[in-house]
PDB file of C-alpha atoms in Angstrom:
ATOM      1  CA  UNK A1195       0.000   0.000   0.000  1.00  0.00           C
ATOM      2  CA  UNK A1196       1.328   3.297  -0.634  1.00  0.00           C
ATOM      3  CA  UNK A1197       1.364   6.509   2.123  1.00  0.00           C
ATOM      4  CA  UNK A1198      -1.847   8.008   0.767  1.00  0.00           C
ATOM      5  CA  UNK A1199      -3.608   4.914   1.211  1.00  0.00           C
ATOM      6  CA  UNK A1200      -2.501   4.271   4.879  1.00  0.00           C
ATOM      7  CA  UNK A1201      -2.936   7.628   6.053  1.00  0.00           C
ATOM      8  CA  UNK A1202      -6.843   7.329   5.114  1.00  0.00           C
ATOM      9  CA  UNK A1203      -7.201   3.901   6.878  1.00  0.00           C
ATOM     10  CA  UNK A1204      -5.030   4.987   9.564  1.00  0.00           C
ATOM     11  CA  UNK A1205      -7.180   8.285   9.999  1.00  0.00           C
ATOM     12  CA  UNK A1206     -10.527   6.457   9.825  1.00  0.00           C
ATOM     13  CA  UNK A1207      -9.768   3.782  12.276  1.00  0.00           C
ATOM     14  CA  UNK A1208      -8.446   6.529  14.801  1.00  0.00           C
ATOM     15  CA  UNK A1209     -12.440   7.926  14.405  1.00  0.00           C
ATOM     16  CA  UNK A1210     -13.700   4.705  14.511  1.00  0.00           C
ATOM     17  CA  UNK A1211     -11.917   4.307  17.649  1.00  0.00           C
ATOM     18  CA  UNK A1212     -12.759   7.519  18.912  1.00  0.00           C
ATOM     19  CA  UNK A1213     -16.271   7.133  18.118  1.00  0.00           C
ATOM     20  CA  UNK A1214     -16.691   4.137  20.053  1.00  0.00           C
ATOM     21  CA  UNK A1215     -15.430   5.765  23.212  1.00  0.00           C
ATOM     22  CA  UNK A1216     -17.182   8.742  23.141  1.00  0.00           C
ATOM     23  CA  UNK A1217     -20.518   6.542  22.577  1.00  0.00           C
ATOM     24  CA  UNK A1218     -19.138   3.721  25.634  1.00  0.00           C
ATOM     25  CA  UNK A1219     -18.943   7.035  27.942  1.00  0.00           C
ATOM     26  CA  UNK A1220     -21.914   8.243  27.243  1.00  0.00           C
ATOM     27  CA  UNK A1221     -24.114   5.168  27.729  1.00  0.00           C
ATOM     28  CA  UNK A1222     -22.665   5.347  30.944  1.00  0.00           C
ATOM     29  CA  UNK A1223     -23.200   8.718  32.334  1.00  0.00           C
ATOM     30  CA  UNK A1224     -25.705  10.050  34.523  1.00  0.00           C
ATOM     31  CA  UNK A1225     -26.382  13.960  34.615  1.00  0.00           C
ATOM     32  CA  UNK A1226     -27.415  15.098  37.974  1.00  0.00           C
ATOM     33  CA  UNK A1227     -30.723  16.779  38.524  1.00  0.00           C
ATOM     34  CA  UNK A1228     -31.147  20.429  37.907  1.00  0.00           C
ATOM     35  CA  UNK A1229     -31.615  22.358  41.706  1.00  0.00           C
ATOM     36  CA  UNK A1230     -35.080  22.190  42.129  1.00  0.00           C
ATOM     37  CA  UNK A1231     -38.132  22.906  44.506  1.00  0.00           C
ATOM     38  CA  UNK A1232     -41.092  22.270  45.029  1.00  0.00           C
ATOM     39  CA  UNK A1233     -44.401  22.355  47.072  1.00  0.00           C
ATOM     40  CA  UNK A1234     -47.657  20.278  46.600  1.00  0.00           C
ATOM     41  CA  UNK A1235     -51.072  21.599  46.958  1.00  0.00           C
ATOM     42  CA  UNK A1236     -50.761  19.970  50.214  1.00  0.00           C
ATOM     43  CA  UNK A1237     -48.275  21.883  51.587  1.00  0.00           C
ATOM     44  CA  UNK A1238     -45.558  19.086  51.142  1.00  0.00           C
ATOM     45  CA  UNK A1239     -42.027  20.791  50.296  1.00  0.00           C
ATOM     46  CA  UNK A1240     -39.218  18.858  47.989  1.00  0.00           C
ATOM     47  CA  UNK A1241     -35.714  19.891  46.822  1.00  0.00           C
ATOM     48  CA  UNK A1242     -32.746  17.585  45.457  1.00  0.00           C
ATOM     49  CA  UNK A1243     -31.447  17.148  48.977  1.00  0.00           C
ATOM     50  CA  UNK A1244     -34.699  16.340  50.603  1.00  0.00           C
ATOM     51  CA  UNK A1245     -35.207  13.371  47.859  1.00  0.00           C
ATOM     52  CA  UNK A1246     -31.571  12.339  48.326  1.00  0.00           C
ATOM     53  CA  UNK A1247     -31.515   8.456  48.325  1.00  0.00           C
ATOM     54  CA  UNK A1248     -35.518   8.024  46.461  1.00  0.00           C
ATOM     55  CA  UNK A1249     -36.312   7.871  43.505  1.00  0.00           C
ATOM     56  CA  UNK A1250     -38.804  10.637  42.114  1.00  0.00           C
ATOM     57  CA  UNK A1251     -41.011  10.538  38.682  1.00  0.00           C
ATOM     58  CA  UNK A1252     -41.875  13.934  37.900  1.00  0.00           C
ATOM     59  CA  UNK A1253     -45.126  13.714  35.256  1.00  0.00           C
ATOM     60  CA  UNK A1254     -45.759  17.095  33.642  1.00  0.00           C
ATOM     61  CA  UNK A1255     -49.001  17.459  32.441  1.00  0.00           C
ATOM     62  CA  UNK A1256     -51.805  19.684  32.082  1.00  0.00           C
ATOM     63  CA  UNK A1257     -55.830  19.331  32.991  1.00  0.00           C
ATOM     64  CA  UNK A1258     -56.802  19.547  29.064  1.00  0.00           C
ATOM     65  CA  UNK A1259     -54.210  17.007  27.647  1.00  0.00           C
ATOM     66  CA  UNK A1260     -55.897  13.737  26.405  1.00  0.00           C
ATOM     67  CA  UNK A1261     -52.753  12.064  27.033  1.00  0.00           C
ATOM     68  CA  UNK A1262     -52.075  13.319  30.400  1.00  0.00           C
ATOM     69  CA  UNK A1263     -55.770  12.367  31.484  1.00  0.00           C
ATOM     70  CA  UNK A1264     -55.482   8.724  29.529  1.00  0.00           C
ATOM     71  CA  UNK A1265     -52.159   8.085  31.545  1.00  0.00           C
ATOM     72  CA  UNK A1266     -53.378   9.406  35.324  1.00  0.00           C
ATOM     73  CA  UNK A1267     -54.756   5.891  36.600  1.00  0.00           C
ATOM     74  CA  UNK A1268     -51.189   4.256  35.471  1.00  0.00           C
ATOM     75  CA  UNK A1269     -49.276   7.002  36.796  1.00  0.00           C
ATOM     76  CA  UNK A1270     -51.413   7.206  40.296  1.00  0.00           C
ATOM     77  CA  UNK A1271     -51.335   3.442  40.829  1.00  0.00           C
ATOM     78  CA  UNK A1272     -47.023   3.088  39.775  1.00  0.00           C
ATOM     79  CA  UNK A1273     -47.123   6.169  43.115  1.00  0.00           C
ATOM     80  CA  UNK A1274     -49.020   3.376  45.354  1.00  0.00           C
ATOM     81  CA  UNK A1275     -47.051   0.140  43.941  1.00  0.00           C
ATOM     82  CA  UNK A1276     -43.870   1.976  44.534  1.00  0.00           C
ATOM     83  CA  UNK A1277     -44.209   4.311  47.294  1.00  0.00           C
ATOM     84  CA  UNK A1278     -42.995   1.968  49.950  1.00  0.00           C
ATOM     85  CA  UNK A1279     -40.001   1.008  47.624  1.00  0.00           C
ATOM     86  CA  UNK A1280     -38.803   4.779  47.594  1.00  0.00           C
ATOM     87  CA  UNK A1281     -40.714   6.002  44.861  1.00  0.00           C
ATOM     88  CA  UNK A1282     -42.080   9.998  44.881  1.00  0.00           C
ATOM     89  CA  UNK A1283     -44.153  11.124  42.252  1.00  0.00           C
ATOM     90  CA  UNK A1284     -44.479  14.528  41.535  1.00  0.00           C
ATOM     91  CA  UNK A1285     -47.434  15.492  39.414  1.00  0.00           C
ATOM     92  CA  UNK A1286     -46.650  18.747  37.668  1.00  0.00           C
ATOM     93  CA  UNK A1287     -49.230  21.102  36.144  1.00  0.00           C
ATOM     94  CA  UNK A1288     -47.999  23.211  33.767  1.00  0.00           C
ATOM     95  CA  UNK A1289     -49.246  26.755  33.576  1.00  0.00           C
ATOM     96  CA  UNK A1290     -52.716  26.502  34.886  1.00  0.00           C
ATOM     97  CA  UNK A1291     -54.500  28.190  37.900  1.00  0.00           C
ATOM     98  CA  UNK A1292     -54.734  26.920  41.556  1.00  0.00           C
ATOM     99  CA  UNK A1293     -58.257  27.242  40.710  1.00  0.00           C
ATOM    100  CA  UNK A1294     -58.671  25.317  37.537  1.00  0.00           C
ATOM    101  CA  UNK A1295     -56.839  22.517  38.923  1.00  0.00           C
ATOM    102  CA  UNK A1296     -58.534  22.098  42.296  1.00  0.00           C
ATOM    103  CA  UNK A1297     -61.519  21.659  40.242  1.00  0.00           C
ATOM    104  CA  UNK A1298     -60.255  19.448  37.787  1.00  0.00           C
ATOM    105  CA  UNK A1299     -59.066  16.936  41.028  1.00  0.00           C
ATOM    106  CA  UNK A1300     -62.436  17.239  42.200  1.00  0.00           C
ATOM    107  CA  UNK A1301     -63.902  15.371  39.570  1.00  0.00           C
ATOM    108  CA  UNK A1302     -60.442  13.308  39.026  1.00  0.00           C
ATOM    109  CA  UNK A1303     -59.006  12.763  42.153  1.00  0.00           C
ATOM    110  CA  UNK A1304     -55.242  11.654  42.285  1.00  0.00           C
ATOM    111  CA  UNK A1305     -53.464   9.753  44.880  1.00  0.00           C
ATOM    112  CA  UNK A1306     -50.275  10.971  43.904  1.00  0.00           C
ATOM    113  CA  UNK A1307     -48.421  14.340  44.971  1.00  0.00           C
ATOM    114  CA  UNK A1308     -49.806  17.691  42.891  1.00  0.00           C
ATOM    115  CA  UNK A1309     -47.477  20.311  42.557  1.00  0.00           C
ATOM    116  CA  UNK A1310     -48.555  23.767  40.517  1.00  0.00           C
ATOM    117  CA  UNK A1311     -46.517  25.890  38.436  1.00  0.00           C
ATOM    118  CA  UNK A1312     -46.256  28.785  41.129  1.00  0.00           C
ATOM    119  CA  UNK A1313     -44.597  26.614  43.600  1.00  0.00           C
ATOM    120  CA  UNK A1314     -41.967  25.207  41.638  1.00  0.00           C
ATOM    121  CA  UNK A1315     -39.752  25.787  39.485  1.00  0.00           C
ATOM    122  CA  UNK A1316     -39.253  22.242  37.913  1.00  0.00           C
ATOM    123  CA  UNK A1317     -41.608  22.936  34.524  1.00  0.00           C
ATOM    124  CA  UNK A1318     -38.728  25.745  33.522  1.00  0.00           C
ATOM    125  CA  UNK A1319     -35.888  23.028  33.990  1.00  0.00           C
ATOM    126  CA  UNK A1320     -36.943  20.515  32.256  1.00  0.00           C
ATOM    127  CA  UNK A1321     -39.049  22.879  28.354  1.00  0.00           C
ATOM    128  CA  UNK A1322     -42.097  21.189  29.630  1.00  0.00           C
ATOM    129  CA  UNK A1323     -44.426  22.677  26.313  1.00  0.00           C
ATOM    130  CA  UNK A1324     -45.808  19.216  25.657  1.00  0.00           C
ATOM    131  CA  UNK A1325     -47.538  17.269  27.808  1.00  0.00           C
ATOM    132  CA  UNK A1326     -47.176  14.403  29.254  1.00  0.00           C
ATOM    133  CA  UNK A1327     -43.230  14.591  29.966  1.00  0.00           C
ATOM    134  CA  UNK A1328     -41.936  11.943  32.189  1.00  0.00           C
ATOM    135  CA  UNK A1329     -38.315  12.498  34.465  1.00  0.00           C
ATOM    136  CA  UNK A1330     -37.053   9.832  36.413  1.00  0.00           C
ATOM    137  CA  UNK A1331     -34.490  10.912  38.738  1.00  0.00           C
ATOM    138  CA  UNK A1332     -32.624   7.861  40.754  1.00  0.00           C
ATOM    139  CA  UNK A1333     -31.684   7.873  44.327  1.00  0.00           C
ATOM    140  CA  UNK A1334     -28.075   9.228  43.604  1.00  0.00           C
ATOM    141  CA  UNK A1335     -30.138  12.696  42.142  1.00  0.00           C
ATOM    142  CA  UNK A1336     -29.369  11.616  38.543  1.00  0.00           C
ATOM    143  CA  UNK A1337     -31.535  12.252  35.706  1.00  0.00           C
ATOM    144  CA  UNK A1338     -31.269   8.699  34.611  1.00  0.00           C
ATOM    145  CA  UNK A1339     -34.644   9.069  32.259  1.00  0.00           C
ATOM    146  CA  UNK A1340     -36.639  11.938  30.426  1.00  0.00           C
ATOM    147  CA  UNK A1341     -39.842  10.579  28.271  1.00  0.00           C
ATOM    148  CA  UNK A1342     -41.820  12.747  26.058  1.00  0.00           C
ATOM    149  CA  UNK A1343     -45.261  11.664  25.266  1.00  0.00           C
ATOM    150  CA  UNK A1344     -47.975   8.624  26.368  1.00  0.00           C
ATOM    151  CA  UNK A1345     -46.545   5.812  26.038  1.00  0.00           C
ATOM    152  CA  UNK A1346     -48.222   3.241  28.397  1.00  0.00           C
ATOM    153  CA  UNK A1347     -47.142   1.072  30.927  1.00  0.00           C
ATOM    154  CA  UNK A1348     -44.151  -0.759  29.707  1.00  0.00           C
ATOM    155  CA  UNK A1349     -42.199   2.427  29.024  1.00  0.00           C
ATOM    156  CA  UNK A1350     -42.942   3.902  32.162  1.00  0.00           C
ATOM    157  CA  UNK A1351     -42.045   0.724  34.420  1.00  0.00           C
ATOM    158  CA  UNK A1352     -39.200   0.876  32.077  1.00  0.00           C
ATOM    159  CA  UNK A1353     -38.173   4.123  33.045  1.00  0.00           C
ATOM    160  CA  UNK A1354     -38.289   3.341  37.011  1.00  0.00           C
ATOM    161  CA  UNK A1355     -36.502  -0.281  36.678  1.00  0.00           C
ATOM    162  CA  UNK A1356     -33.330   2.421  35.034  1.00  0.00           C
ATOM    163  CA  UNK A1357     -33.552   4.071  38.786  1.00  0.00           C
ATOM    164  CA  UNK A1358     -33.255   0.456  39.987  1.00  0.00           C
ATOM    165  CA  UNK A1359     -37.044   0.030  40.890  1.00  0.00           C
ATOM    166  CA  UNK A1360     -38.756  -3.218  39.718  1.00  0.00           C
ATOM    167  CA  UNK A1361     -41.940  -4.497  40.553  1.00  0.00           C
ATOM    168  CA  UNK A1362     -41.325  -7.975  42.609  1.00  0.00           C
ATOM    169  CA  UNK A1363     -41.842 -10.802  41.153  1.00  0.00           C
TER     170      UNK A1363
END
């Protein structure tokens, strides 16, 4: 083979290589948690530190999203399977009033955590323009998850068994 020719495999197997190990890395990596707060309707208050060593789903979602609605019973009844295994679920309304959503729960009652807009600053964080966004944070405070849209209840348990929660067989 002449120079030319092994300077072009030589070149492309150095960003082969490199490609690979930039890709291995990032598999790997876990991005910790913007700072957040947060307080539910009931008064409950949450940062990073106070979750330290749980693992929270954050579910953005608004009253009038189809979606959001069709998912509520899964996401409500993942909050009771896993509460006692660590799990907090945070139930973020996006940009709606206290009073639209008290009367929204009123004729759909949740069982899981409700947080509003004005008391946290969570929807800013994570672009939440589309609802439902899912955010699974593990017990270390890494982002080990981020899901945009319905998908049912494979992808969500999916998203909880990456923060190490599994439902037991």
């Amino acid at each position: 083979m002449n120079n030319r020719v092994c300077r072009i495999i030589y070149t492309l197997l150095l960003l082969v290589i490199c490609l690979c190990l930039a890709m291995s890395g990032l598999a790997g990596d876990r991005e910790p948690a913007p700072r957040f707060n947060a307080k539910t309707t009931a008064g409950e208050k949450f940062t990073n530190d106070s979750l330290k060593g749980q693992v929270v789903l954050l579910q953005f979602w608004t009253t009038w999203c189809p979606y959001c609605r069709r998912e509520q019973p899964l996401v409500d009844s993942l909050d009771q399977e896993f509460r006692d295994k660590g799990l907090v679920v945070l139930a973020v309304d996006v940009n709606e009033s206290k009073k639209a959503v008290k009367k929204y729960l009123q004729e759909n009652p949740r069982s899981c955590r409700i947080v509003l807009t004005d008391d946290t600053n969570l929807a800013a964080m994570y672009a939440a323009n589309s609802y439902p966004i899912y955010v699974v944070i593990d017990r270390d405070g890494n982002v080990v998850a981020v899901q945009h849209g319905a998908r049912g209840e494979r992808p969500l348990r999916s998203l909880l068994a990456r923060a190490g929660l599994a439902a037991s067989e």
